[in-house]
Coordinates of C-alpha atoms and ligand atoms in Angstrom, one line a residue:
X1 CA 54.2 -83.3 110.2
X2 CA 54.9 -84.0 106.6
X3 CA 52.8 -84.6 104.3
X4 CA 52.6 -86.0 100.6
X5 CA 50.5 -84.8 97.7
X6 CA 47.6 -87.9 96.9
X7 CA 45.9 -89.5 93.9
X8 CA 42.2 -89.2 95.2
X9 CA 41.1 -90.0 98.3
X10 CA 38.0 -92.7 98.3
X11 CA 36.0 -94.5 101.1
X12 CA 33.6 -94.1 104.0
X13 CA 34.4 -92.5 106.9
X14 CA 32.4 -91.7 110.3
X15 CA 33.8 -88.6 111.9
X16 CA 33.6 -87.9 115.7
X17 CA 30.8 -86.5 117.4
X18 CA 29.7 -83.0 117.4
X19 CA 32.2 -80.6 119.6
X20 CA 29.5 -78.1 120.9
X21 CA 26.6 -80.7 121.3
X22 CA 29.0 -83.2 123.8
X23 CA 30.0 -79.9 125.6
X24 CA 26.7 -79.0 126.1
X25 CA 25.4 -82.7 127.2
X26 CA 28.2 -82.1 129.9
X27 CA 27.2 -79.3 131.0
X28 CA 22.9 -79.4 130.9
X29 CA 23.6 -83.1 131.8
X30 CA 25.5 -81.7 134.9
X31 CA 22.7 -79.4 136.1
X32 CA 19.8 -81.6 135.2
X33 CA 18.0 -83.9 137.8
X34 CA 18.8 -87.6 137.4
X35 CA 20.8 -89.3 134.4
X36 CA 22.4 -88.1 130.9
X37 CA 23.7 -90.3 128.9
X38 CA 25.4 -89.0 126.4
X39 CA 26.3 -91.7 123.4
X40 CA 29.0 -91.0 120.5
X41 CA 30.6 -88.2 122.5
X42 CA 33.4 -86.1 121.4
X43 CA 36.2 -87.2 123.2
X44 CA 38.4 -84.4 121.4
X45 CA 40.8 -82.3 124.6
X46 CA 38.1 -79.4 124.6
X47 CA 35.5 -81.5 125.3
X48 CA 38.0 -83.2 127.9
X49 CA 37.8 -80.0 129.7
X50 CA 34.5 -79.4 130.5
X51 CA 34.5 -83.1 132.0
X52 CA 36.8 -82.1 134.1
X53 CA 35.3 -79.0 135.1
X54 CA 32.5 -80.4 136.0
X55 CA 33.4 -83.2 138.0
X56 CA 35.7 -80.9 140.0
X57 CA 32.3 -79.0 141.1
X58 CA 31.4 -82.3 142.4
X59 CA 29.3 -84.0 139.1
X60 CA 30.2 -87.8 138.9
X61 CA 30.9 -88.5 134.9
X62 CA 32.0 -91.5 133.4
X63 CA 33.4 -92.7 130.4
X64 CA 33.0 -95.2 128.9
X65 CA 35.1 -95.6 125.1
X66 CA 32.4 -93.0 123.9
X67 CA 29.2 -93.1 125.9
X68 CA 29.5 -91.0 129.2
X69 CA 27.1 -90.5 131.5
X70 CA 26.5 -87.7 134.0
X71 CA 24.7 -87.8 137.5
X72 CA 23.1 -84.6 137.0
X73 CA 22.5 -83.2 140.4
X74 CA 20.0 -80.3 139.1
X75 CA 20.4 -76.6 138.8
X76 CA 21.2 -76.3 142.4
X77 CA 23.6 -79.3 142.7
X78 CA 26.9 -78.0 141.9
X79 CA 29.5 -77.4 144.6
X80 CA 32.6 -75.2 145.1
X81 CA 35.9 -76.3 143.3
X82 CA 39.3 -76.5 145.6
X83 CA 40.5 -74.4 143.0
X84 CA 41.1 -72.8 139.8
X85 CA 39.3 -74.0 136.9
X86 CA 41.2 -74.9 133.7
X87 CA 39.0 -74.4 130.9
X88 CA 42.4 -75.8 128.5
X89 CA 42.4 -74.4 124.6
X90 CA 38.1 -74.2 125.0
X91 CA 36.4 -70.6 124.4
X92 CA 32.9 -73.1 124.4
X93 CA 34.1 -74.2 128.1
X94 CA 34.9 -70.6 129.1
X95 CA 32.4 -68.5 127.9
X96 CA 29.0 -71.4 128.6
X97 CA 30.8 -72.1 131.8
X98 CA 30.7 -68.6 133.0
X99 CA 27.0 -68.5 132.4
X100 CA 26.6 -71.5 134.7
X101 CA 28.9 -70.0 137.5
X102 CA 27.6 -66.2 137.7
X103 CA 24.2 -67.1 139.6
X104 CA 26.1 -69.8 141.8
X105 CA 26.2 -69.4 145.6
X106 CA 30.1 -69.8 145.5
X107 CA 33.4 -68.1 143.8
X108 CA 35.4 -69.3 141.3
X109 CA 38.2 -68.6 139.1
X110 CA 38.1 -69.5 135.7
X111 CA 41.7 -70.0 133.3
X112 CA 42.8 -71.6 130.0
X113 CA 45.7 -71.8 127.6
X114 CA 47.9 -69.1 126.1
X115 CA 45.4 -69.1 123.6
X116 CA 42.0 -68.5 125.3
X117 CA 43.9 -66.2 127.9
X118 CA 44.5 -63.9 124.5
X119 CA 40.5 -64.3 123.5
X120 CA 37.5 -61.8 124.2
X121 CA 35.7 -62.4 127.4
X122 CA 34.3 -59.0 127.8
X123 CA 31.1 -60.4 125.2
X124 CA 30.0 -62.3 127.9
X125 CA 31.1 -60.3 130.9
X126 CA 29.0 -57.2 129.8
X127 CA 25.6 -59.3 129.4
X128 CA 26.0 -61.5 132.9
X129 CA 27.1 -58.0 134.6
X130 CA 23.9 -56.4 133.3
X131 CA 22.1 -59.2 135.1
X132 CA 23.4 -58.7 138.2
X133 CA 26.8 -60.7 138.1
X134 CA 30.4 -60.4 139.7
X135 CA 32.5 -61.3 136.9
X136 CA 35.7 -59.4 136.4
X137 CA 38.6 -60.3 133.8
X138 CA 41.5 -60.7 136.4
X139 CA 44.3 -58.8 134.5
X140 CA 41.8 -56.0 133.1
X141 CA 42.1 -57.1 129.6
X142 CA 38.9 -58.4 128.9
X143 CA 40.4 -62.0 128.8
X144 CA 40.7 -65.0 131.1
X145 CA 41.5 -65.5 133.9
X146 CA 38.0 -64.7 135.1
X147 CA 37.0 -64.4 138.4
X148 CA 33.5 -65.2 139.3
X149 CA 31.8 -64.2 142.8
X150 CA 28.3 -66.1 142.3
X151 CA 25.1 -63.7 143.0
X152 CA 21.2 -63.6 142.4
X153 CA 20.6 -62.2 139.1
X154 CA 17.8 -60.9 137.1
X155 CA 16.3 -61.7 133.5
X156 CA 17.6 -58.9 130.9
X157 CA 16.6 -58.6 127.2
X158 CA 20.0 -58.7 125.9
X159 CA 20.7 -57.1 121.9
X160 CA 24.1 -59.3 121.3
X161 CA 26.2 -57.2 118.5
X162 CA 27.8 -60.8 117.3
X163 CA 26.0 -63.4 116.1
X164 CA 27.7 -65.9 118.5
X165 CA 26.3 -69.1 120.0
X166 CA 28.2 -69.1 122.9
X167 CA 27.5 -65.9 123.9
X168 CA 24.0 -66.1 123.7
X169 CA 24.5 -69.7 125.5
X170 CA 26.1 -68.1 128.3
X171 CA 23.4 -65.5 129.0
X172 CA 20.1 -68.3 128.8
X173 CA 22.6 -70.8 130.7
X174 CA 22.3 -67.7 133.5
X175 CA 18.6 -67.0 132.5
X176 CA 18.2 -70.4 133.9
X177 CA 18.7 -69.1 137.7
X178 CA 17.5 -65.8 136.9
X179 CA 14.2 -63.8 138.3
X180 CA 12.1 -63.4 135.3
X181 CA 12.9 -64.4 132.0
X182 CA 15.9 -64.1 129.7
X183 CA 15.6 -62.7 126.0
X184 CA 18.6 -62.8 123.6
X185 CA 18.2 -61.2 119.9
X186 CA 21.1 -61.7 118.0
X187 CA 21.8 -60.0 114.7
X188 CA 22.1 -63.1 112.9
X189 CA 20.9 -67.2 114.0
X190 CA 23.6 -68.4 115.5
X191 CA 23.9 -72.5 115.8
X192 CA 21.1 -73.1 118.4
X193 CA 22.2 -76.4 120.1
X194 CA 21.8 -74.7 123.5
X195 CA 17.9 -74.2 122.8
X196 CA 17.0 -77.4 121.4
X197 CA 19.2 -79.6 124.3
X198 CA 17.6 -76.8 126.8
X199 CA 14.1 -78.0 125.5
X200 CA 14.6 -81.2 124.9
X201 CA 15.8 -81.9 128.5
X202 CA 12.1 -79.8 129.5
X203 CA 13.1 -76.1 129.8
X204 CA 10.4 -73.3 129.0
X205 CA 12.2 -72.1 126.5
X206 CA 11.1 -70.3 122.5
X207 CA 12.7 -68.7 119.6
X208 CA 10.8 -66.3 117.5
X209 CA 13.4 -65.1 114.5
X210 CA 16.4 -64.4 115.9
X211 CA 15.3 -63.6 119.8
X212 CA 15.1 -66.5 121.9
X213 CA 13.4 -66.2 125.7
X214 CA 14.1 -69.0 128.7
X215 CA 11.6 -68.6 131.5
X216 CA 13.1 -69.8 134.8
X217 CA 10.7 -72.0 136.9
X218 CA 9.6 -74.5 134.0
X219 CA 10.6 -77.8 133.1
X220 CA 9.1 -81.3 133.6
X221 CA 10.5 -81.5 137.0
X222 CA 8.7 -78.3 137.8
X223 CA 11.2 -76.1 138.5
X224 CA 14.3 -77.6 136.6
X225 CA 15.9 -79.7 133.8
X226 CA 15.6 -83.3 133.3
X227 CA 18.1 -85.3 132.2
X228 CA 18.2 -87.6 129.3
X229 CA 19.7 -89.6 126.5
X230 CA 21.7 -88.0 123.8
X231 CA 22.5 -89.3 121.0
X232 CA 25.5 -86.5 119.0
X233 CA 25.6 -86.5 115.8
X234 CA 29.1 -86.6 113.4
X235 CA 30.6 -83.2 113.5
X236 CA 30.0 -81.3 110.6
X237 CA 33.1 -79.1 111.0
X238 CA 34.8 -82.7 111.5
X239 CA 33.8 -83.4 107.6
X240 CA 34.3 -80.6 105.9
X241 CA 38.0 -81.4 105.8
X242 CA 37.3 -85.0 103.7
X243 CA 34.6 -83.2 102.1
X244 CA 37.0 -80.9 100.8
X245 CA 39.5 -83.0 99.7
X246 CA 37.5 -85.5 97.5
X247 CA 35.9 -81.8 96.0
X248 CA 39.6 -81.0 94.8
X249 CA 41.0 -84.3 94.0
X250 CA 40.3 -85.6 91.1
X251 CA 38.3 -89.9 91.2
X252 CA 37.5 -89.3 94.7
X253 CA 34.3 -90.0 96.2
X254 CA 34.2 -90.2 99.9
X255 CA 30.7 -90.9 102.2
X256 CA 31.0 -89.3 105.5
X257 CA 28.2 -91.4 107.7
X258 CA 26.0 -89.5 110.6
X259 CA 26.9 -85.5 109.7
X260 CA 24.7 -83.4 111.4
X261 CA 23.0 -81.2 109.4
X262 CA 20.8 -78.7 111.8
X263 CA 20.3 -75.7 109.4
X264 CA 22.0 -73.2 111.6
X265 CA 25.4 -75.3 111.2
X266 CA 24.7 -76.4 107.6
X267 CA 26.0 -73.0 106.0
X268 CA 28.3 -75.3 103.6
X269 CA 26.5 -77.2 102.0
X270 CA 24.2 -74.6 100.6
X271 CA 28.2 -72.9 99.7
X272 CA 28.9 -76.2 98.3
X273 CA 25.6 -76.2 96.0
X274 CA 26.9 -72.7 95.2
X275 CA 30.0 -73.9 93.9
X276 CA 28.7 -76.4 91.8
X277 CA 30.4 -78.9 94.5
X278 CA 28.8 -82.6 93.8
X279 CA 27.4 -83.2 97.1
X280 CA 24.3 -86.1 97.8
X281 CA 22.5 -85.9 101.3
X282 CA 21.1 -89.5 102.1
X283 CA 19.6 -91.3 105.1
X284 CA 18.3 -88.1 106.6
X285 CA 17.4 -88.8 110.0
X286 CA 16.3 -87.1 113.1
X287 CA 17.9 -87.8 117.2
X288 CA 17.5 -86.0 120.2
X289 CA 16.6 -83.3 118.2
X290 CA 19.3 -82.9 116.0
X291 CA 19.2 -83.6 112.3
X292 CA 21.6 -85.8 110.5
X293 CA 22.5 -87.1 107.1
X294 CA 25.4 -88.8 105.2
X295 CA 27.1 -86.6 103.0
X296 CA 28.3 -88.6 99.5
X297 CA 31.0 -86.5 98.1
X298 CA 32.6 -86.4 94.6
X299 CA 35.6 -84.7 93.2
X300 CA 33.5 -81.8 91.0
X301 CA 34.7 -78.7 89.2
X302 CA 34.4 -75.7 91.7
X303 CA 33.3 -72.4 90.8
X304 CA 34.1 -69.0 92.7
X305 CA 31.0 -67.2 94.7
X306 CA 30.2 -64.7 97.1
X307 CA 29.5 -66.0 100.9
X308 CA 27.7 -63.1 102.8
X309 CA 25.7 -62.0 105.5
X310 CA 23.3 -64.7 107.2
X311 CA 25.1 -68.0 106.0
X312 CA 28.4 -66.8 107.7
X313 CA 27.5 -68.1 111.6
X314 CA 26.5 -71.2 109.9
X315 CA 30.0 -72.0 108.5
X316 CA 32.0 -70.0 110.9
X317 CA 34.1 -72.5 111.4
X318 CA 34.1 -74.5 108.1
X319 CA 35.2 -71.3 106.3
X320 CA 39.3 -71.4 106.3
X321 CA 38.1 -75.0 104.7
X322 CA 36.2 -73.3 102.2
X323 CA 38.5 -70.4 101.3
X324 CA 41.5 -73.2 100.8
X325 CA 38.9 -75.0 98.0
X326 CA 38.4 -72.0 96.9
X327 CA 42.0 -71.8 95.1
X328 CA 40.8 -74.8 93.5
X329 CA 38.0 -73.0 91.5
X330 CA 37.5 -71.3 88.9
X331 CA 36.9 -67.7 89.1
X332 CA 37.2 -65.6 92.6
X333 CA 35.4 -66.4 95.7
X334 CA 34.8 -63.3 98.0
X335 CA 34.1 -63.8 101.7
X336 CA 32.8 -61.2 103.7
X337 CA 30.7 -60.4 107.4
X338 CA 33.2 -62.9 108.6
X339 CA 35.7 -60.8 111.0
X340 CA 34.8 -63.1 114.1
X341 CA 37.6 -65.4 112.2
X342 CA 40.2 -63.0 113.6
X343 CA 39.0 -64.2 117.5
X344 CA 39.2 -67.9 117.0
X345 CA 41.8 -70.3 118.1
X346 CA 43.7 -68.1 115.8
X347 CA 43.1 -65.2 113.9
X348 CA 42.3 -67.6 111.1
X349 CA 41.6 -64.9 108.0
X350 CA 46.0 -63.9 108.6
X351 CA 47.1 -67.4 109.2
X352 CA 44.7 -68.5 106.0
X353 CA 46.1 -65.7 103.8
X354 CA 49.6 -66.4 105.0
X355 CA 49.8 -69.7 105.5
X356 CA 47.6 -70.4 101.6
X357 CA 50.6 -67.2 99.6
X358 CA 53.1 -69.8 100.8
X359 CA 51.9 -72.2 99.0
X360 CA 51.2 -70.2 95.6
X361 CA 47.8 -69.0 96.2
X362 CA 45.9 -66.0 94.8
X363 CA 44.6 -64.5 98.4
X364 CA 43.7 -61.0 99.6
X365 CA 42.9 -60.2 103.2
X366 CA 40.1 -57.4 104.0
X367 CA 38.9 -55.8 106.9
X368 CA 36.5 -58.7 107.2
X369 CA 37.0 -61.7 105.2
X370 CA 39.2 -62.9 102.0
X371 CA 39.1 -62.3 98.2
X372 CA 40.3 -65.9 96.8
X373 CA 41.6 -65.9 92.8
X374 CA 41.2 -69.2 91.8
X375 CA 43.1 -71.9 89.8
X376 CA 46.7 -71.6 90.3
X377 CA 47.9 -74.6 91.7
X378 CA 49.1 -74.8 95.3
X379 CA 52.6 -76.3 96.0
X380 CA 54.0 -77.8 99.2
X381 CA 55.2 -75.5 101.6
X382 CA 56.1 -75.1 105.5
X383 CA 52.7 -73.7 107.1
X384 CA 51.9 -73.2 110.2
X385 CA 48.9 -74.2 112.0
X386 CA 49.8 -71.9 115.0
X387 CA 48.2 -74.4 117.1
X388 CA 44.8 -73.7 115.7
X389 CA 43.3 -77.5 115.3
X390 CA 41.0 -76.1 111.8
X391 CA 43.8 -74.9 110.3
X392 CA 46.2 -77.6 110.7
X393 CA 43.5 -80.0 109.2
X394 CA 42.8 -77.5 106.7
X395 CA 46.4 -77.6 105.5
X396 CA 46.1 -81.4 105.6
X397 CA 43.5 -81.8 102.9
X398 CA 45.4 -78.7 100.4
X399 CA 48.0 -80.6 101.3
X400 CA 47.0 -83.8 99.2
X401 CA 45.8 -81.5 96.4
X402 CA 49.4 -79.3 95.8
X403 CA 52.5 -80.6 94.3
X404 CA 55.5 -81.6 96.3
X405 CA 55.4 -82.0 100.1
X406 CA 53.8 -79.6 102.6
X407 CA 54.9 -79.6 106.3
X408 CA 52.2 -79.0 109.1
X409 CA 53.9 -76.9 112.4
X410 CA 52.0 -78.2 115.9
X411 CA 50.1 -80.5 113.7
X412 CA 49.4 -82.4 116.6
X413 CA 46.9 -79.8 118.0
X414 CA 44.1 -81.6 116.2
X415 CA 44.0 -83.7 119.2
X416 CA 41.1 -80.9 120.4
X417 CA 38.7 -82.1 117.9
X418 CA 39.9 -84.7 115.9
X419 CA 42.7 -87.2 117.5
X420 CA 42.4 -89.6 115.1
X421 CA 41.9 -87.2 112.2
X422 CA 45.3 -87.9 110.2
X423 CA 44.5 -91.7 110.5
X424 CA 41.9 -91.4 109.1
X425 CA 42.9 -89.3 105.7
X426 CA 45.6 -91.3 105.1
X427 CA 43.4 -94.6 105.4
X428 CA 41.3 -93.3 102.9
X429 CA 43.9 -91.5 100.8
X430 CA 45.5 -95.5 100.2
X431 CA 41.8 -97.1 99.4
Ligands
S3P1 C1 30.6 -72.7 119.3 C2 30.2 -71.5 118.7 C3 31.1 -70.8 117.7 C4 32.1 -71.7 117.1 C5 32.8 -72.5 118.1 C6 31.8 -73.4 118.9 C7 29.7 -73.2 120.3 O1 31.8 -69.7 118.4 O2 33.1 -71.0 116.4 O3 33.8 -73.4 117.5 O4 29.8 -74.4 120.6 O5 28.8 -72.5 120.7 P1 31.1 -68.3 118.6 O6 29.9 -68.4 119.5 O7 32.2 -67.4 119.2 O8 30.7 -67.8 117.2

């Protein structure tokens, strides 16, 4: 895809729903008694998978233009698939999934793309096998395929060394069906849309810093999860891409309706603030237990900073956004703690640093992050997304800010999050 440099970009825009709250209405929604609906879902591929996951262990989903619903057939409802499970580009699908399978009285193998068959699987095959599971990565790399013999298992107090949601989501999601209960400290909060869905459809579950507990047995059904109605919020790592561009283009100012804004995803905007980025939260709100604001956005004069430490699993996956606006500021932006970019989709801190030099940017790799010189101006280039949906949308928005044309490889590999994402900039790139 080419793509043209543009004057501002101005309008309002409603991105798509959250990516890791419609997986997880899927997938509590499957193993809750009685109905889910699930309204504004994310009806990105990855999201796609888990559907189809789940209705190939026997859940009846349906959707309809955004609202699906799920006959949740509770905890013990789930039946054998006729065969291997294809989990697509979605490390959310794999790793949560796995948690769901482990304590199941069935076998099943689990498989993805070229992609997820190259990402770690071992984080979440240590923690299930210390609670009793049969999980073994099929080729001995620590990848996918994974093949899962379903077993009893037992609550473990699990020390995760990453800060990662879905690791810690894969060992409650097992603490579900486990005897006793399930603790998970992580070194840093990680985004905690597992536990508030968990409680909100009646688990026993608490958090206490950064060590949450599910006990098995509780629930308003006495003994389980009850379904309910979901309402997801607009995707925050959906936004961050218009956010960015009305930042760097100059007479741009862009309101992105319905962002959720739950503190352990909201990591940029306290970057933004940082930045001296001129960003307005209004109509705060509050749904199924997820906060939500609009975000008003207007082009601002950036400033480098340092992002460290506990803000860095609450941007994980906004930061190739934030290291590309940081070529736009003045002064050096340093981002560190971050080496989990290197086992995304892509290993996003090369493909940033590669992909950003081509088109005349100031950028330094380290062991765990970037070192970003600001203000030289970017010019078109050939970059490639390697099939990494953040980084193709990334290169969309620097895109509009560089001078001459820039050409997007596989830029059609938004279609995991964000189908109608190039749409949408160019509608508000001609307003
Ligand atoms: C996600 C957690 C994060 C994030 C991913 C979605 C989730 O991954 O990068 O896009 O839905 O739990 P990690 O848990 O690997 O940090």
């Amino acid at each position: 895809m080419k793509l043209k440099p543009a004057a501002h970009i101005r309008g309002e825009v409603t991105v798509p729903g959250d990516k890791s709250i419609s997986h997880r209405g899927i997938m509590l929604g499957s193993i809750a008694s009685g109905k889910t609906e699930i309204q504004n879902f994310l009806e990105g591929a990855d999201c796609l998978s888990t559907i189809s996951c789940f209705r190939r262990m026997g859940i009846e989903i349906e959707n309809k233009g955004g609202t699906v619903t799920v006959q949740g057939r509770g905890l013990h409802g789930l039946s054998a698939p006729d065969g291997i499970l294809d989990c697509g580009n979605s490390g959310t699908t794999t790793r949560l999934i796995s948690g769901i399978l482990a304590p199941q009285p069935f076998s099943v193998t689990l498989t993805g793309d070229a992609s997820i068959q190259k990402r770690p699987m071992k984080r979440i095959i240590d923690p299930l096998s210390q609670m009793g599971a049969d999980i073994k990565s099929l080729h001995g790399n620590g990848c996918a395929p994974l093949e899962i013999h379903g077993r009893p298992l037992h609550g473990i107090h699990y020390n995760s060394p990453v800060a990662s949601a879905q690791v810690k989501s894969a060992v409650l999601l097992a603490g579900l069906y486990a005897e006793g209960p399930t603790m998970v400290t992580e070194p840093q909060k990680s985004r905690d849309h597992t536990e508030r869905m968990l409680k909100f459809f009646g688990a026993d579950i608490r958090s206490e810093g950064n060590t949450v507990t599910v006990t098995p047995g509780g629930g308003l059904a006495g003994g389980g999860l009850t379904g309910g109605r979901i309402l997801v919020p607009g995707d925050i790592s959906s936004a961050v891409y218009f956010l960015a561009a009305a930042l760097i283009l100059p007479n741009s100012e862009v309101l992105i309706k319905n962002v959720g804004i739950n503190p352990t995803r909201a990591g940029l905007l306290k970057v933004c603030q940082d930045m001296g980025a001129d960003v307005t939260l209004l109509n705060r709100s509050e749904d199924s237990a997820e906060p939500t604001a609009d975000l008003l956005v207007r082009s601002s004069s950036l400033k480098g900073t340092v992002i460290e430490g506990p803000v860095i699993p609450a941007m994980i996956d906004e930061l190739p956004t934030v290291a590309m606006m940081a070529c736009f500021a003045e002064g050096t932006t340093v981002i560190r703690d971050a080496a989990e970019l290197k086992v995304k989709e892509s290993n996003r801190i090369a493909i940033m640093v590669e992909n950003l030099s081509a088109m005349g940017a100031d950028i330094e790799e380290t062991g765990d992050g970037m070192i970003i010189r600001g203000g030289r101006p970017l010019h078109g280039a050939v970059v490639d997304s390697r099939k990494d949906h953040r980084i193709a949308m990334t290169f969309a928005a620097a895109a509009l800010a560089a001078e001459g044309e820039t050409e997007i490889k596989d830029a059609d590999c938004v279609d995991i999050s964000y189908p109608e994402f190039y749409r949408e900039l160019e509608r508000l790139t001609k307003e």
